[in-house]
Short mmCIF file of C-alpha atoms in Angstrom, two decimals:
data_model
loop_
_atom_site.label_atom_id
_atom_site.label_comp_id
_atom_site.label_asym_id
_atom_site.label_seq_id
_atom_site.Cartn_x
_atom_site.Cartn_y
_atom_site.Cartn_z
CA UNK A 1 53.39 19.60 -36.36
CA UNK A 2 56.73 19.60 -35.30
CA UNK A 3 55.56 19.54 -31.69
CA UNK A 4 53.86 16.35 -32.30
CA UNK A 5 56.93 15.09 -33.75
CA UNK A 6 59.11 15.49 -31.06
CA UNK A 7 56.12 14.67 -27.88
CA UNK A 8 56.39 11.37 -29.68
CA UNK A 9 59.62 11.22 -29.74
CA UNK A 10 60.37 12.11 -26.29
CA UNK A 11 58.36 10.02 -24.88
CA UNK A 12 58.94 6.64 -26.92
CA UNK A 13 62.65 7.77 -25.81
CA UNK A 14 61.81 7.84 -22.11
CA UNK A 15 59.56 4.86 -22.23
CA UNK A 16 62.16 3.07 -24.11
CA UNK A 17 64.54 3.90 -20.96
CA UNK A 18 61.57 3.13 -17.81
CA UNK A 19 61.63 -0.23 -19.53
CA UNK A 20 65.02 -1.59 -18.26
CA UNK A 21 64.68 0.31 -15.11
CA UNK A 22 61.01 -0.55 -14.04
CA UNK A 23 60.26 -4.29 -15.18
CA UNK A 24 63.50 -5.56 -12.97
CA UNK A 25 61.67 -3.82 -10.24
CA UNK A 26 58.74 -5.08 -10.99
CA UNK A 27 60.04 -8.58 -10.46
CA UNK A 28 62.03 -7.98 -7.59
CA UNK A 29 58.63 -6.83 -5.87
CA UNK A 30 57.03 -10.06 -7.33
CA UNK A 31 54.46 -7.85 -8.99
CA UNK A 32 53.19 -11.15 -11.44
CA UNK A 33 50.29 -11.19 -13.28
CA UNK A 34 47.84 -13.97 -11.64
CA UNK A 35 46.17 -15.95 -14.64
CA UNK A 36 42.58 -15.99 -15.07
CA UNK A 37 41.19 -19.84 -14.44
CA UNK A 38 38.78 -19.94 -17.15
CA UNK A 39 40.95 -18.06 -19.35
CA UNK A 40 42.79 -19.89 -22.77
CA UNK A 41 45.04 -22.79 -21.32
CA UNK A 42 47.50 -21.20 -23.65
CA UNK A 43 47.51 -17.97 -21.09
CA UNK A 44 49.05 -20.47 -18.38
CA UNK A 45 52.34 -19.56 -19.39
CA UNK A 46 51.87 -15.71 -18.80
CA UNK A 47 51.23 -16.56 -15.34
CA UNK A 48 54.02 -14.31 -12.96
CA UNK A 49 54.56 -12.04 -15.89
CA UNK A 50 55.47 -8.57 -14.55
CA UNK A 51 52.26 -6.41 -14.56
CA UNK A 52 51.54 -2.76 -13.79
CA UNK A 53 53.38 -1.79 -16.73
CA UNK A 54 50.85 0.81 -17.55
CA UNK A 55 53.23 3.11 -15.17
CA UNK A 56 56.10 2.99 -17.89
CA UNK A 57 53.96 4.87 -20.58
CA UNK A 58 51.51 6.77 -17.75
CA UNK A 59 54.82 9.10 -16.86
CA UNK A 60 56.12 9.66 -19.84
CA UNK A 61 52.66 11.20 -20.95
CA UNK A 62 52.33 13.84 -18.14
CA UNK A 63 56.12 14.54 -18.13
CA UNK A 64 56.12 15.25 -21.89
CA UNK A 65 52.72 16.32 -22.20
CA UNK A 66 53.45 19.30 -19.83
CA UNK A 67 57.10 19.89 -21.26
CA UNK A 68 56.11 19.79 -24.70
CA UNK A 69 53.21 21.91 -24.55
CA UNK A 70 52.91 25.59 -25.89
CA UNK A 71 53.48 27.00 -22.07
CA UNK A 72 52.37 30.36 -23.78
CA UNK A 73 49.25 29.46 -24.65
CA UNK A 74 45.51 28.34 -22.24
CA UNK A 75 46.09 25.26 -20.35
CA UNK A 76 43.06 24.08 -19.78
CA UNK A 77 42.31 21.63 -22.00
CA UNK A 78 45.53 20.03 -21.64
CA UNK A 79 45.24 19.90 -17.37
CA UNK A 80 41.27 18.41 -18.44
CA UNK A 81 42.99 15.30 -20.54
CA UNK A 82 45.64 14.79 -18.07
CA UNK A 83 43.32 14.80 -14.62
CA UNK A 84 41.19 12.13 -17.01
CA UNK A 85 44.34 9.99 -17.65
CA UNK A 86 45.52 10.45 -14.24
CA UNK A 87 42.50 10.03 -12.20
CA UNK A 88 41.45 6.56 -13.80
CA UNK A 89 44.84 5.85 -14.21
CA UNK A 90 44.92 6.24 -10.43
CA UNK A 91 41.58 3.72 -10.06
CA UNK A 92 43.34 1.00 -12.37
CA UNK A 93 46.67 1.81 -10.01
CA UNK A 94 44.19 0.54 -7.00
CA UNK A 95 42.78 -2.50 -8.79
CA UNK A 96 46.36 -3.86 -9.94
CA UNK A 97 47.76 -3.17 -6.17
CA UNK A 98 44.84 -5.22 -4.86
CA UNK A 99 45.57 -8.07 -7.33
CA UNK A 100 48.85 -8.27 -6.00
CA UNK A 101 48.53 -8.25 -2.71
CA UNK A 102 45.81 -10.88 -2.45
CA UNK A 103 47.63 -12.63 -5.26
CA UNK A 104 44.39 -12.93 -7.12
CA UNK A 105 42.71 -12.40 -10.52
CA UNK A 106 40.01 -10.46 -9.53
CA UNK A 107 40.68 -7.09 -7.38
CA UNK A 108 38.62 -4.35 -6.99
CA UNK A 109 34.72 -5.56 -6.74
CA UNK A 110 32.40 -4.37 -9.59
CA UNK A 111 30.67 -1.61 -7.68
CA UNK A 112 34.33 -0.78 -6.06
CA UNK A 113 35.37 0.08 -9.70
CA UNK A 114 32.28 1.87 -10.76
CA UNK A 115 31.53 4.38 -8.42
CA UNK A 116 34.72 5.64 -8.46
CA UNK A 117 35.06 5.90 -12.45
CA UNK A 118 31.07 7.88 -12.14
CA UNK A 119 32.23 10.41 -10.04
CA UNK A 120 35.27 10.94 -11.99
CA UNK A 121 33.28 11.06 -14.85
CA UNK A 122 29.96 13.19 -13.73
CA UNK A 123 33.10 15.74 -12.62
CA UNK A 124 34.28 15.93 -16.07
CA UNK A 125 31.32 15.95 -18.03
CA UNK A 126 29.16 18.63 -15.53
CA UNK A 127 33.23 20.50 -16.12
CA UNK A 128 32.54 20.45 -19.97
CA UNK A 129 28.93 20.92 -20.11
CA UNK A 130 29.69 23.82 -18.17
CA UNK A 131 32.65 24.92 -20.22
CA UNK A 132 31.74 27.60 -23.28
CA UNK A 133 34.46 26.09 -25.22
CA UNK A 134 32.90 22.29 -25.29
CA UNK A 135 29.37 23.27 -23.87
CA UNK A 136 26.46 20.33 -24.70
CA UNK A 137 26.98 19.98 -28.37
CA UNK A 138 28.50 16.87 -30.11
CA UNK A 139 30.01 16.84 -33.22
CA UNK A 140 28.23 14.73 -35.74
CA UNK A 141 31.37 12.66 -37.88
CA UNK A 142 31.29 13.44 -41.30
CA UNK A 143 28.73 16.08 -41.62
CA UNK A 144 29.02 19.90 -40.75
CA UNK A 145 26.18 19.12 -38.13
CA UNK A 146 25.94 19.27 -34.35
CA UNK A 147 23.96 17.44 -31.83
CA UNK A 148 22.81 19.80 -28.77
CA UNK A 149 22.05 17.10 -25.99
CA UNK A 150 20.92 20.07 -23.66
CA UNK A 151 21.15 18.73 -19.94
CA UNK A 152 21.00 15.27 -21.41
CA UNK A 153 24.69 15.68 -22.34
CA UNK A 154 26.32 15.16 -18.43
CA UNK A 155 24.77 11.54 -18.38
CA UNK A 156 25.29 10.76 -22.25
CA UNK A 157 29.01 11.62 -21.61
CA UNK A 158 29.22 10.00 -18.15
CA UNK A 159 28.10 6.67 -19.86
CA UNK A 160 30.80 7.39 -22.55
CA UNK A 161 33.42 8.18 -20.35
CA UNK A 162 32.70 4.72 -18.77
CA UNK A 163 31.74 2.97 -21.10
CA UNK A 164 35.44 3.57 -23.08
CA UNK A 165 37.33 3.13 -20.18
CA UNK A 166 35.96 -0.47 -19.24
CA UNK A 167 36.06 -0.98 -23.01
CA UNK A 168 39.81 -0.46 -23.03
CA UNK A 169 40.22 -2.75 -19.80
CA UNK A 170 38.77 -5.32 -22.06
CA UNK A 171 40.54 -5.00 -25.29
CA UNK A 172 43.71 -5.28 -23.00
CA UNK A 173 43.85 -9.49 -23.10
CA UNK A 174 46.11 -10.38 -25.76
CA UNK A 175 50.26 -9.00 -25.95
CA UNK A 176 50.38 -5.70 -27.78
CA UNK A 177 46.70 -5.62 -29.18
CA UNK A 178 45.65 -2.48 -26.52
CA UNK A 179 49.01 -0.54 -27.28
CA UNK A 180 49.18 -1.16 -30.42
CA UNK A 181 45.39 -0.65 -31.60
CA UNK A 182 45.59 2.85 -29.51
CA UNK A 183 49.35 3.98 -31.26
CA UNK A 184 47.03 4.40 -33.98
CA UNK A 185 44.01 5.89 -32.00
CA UNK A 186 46.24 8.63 -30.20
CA UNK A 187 48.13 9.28 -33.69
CA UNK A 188 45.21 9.75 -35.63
CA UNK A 189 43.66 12.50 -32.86
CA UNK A 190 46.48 14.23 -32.87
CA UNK A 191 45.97 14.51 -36.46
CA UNK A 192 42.76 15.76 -36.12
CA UNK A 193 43.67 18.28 -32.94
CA UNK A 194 45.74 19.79 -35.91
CA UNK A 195 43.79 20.23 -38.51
CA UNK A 196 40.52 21.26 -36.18
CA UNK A 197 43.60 24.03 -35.06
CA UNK A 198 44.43 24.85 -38.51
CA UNK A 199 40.37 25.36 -39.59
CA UNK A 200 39.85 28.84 -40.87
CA UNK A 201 38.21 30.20 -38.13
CA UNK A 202 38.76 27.90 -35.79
CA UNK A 203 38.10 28.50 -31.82
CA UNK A 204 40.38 26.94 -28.93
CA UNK A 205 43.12 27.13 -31.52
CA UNK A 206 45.97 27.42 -28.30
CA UNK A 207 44.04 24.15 -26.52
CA UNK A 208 44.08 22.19 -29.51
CA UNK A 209 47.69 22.57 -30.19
CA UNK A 210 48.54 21.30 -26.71
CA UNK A 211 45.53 18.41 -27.16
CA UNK A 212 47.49 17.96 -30.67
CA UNK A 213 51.15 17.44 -28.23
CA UNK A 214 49.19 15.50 -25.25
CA UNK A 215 47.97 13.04 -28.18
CA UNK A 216 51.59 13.09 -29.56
CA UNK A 217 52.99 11.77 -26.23
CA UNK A 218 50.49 9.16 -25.42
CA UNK A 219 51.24 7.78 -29.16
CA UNK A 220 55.02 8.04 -28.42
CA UNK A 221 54.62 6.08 -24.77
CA UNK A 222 52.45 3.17 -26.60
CA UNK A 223 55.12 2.82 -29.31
CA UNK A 224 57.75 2.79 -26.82
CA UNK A 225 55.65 0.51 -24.71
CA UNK A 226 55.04 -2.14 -27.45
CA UNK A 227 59.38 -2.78 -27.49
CA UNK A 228 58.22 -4.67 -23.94
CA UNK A 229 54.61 -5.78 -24.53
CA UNK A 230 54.78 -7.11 -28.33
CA UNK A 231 54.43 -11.03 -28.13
CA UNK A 232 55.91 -12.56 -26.03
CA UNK A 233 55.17 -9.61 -23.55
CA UNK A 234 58.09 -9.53 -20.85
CA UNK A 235 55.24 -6.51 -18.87
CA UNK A 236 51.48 -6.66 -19.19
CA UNK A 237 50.33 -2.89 -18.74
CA UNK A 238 47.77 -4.07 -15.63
CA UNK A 239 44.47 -2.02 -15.71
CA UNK A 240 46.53 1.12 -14.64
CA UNK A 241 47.92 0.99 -18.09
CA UNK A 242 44.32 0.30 -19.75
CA UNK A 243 42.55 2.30 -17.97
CA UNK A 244 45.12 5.42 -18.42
CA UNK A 245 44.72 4.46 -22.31
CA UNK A 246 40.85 4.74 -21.84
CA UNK A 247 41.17 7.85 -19.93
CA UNK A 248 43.12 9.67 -22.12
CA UNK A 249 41.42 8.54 -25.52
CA UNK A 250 37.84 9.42 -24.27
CA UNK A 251 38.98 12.96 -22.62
CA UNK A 252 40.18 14.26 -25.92
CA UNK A 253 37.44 13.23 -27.73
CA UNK A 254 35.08 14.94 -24.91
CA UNK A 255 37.28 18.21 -25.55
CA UNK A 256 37.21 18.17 -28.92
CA UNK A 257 33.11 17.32 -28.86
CA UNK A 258 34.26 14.22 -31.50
CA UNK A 259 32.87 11.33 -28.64
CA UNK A 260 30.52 10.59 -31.57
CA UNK A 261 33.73 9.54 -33.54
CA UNK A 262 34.60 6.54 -30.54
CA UNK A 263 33.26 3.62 -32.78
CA UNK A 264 34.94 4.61 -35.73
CA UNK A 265 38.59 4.87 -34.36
CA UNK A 266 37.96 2.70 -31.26
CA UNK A 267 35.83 -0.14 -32.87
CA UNK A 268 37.98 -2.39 -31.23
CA UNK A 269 37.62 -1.18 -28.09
CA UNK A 270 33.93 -1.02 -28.86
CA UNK A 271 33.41 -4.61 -29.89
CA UNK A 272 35.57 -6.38 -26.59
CA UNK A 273 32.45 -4.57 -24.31
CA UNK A 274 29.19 -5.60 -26.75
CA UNK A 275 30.20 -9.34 -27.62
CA UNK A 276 30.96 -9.15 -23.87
CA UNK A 277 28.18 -8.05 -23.00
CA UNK A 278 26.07 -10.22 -25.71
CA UNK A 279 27.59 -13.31 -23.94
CA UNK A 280 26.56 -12.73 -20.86
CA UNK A 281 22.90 -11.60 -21.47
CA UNK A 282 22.77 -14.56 -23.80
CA UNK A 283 24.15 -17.07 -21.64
CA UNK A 284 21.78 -16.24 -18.65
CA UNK A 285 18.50 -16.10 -21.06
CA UNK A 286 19.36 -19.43 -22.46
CA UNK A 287 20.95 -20.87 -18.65
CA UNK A 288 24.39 -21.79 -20.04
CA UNK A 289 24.40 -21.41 -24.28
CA UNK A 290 27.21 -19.37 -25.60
CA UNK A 291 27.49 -17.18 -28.86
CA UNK A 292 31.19 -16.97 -28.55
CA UNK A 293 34.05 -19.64 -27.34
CA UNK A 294 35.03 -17.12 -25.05
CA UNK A 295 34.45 -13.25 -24.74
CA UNK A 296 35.89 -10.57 -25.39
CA UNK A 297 35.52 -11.31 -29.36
CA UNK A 298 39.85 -11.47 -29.28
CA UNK A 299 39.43 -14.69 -26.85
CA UNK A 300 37.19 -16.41 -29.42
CA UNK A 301 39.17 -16.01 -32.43
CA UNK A 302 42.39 -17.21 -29.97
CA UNK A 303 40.38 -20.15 -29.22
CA UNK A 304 39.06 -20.80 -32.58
CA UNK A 305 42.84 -21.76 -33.22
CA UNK A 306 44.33 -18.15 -34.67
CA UNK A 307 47.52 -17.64 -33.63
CA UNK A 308 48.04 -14.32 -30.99
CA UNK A 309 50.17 -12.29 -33.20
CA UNK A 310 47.56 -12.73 -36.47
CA UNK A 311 45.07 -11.57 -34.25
CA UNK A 312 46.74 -8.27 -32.77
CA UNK A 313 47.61 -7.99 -36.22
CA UNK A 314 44.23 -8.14 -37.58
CA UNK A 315 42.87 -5.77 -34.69
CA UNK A 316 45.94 -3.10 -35.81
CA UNK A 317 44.97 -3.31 -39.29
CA UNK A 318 41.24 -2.82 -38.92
CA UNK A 319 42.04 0.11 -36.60
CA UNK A 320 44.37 1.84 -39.38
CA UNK A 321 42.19 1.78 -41.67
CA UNK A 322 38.74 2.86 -39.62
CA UNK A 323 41.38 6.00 -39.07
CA UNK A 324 42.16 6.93 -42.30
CA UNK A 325 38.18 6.96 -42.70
CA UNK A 326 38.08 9.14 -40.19
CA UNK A 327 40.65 11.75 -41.45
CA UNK A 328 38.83 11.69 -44.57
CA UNK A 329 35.97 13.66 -42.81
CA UNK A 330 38.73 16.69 -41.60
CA UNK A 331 40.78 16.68 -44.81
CA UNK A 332 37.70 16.87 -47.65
#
């Protein structure tokens, strides 16, 4: 526990001090976000607002996740979580750059961003299928049962892996509502790495203490983050930052075989991809109706005349409490 404490700690501290340092930069480079068109007219004034920011909290994680870590102990799980947050980090990274450069809203194509994020993922998932520690077994929330997938687990978890990355991307449209809905994501699995450690009889103990910091630093970098990206953001977090968030959140659930617990502590993640997706299969069987004002579900409730903060606020709240739920099922 008082690992956790102080990975937090650490890195809200240097997060708090890349903040000064990196959004000046940012400007001077004329890194600006470029406004979606068709997005809320009320967006118009984000337009030129530093982006990329998702390399303020990205650092922090891998510095303190490695410097906080029980050195004595396996790695493995740690390195796992970090080449997840890294490596889409790193495709995000790409997608921002291209933004930029062509001064755009749109920058990697669809099929640019997805083949990338599958072979990622089919790397990590054929990793922990072949792993004796995670193997093909899910962890069914709130009973004492498993699900063995078999050879069905590597594509299960490869459409997991990106399905919550993309769903992060998505829940990242309004200022603090990704950072602040995953503060409470990261906080709650490190709660959980901790207690799965401190199970009589537990297996991976050493791993899940240093899942347990790695979770502790990515809450620390979000809190940090949110000083800069709380409304009115001065730094978006680009899709380096969202996808990093995605990454990470999704690689220690694979580790700790708890992906089945996703739409319980990532529900808003979750909903941003299906009323997105409901939209747009709704819109093309009925040639131009629309379920929602706008998708993701955030965008409608903005346009339905909600003000951004009650929103964010309403996400973080529904979030907390889908958490605490969660705990319940490690703490009975």
């Amino acid at each position: 526990m008082q690992r956790f404490i102080l990975a937090i700690l650490l890195s809200f501290a240097l997060t708090m001090i890349l903040g000064p340092i990196f959004i000046p930069w940012l400007k001077k480079k004329k890194f600006g976000q470029n406004v979606y068109e068709l997005g809320p007219k009320s967006h118009l004034v984000k337009q030129g607002v530093p982006t990329m920011g998702g390399i303020m909290f990205l650092l922090p994680i891998v510095v303190c996740s490695l410097v906080m870590s029980y050195q004595e102990s396996r790695w493995d799980f740690l390195l796992v979580a970090l080449i997840a947050t890294v490596g889409f980090g790193l495709i995000g990274f790409v997608d921002d750059y291209i933004k930029i450069a062509k001064k755009r809203s749109l920058g990697l194509t669809p099929m640019q961003k997805i083949v990338p994020q599958f072979v990622l993922s089919l790397g990590l998932s054929v990793w922990a299928y072949m792993s004796p520690e995670v193997g093909s077994k899910l962890i069914i929330p709130f009973t004492n049962l498993e699900w063995d997938l078999g050879i069905f687990y590597i594509p299960v978890m490869v459409f997991i892996l990106v399905g919550t990355v993309n769903s992060a991307n998505l829940l990242d449209g309004l200022d603090g509502l990704c950072a602040g809905c995953s503060l409470i994501d990261f906080a709650t699995m490190g709660l959980i790495c901790m207690l799965m450690a401190m199970a009589s009889g537990a297996e991976n103990v050493d791993n899940l203490r240093n899942l347990m910091v790695f979770c502790g630093a990515c809450a620390g970098a979000m809190l940090g983050f949110l000083r800069f990206n709380s409304h009115p953001a001065r730094v978006f977090m680009g899709d380096v930052g969202s996808f990093t968030i995605g990454g990470a959140l999704v690689g220690v659930c694979m580790l700790t075989r708890l992906s089945l617990l996703l739409p319980v502590i990532a529900l808003a993640m979750m909903v941003s991809s299906l009323s997105d997706i409901i939209q747009i299969g709704y819109f093309k069987a009925t040639h131009g109706k629309r379920v929602f004002k706008m998708a993701p579900l955030h965008h409608h409730f903005e346009l339905c005349g909600m003000p951004e903060t009650q929103i964010v606020a309403m996400y973080m709240i529904g979030t907390a409490l889908l958490c605490l739920v969660a705990l319940l099922g490690f703490v009975a």
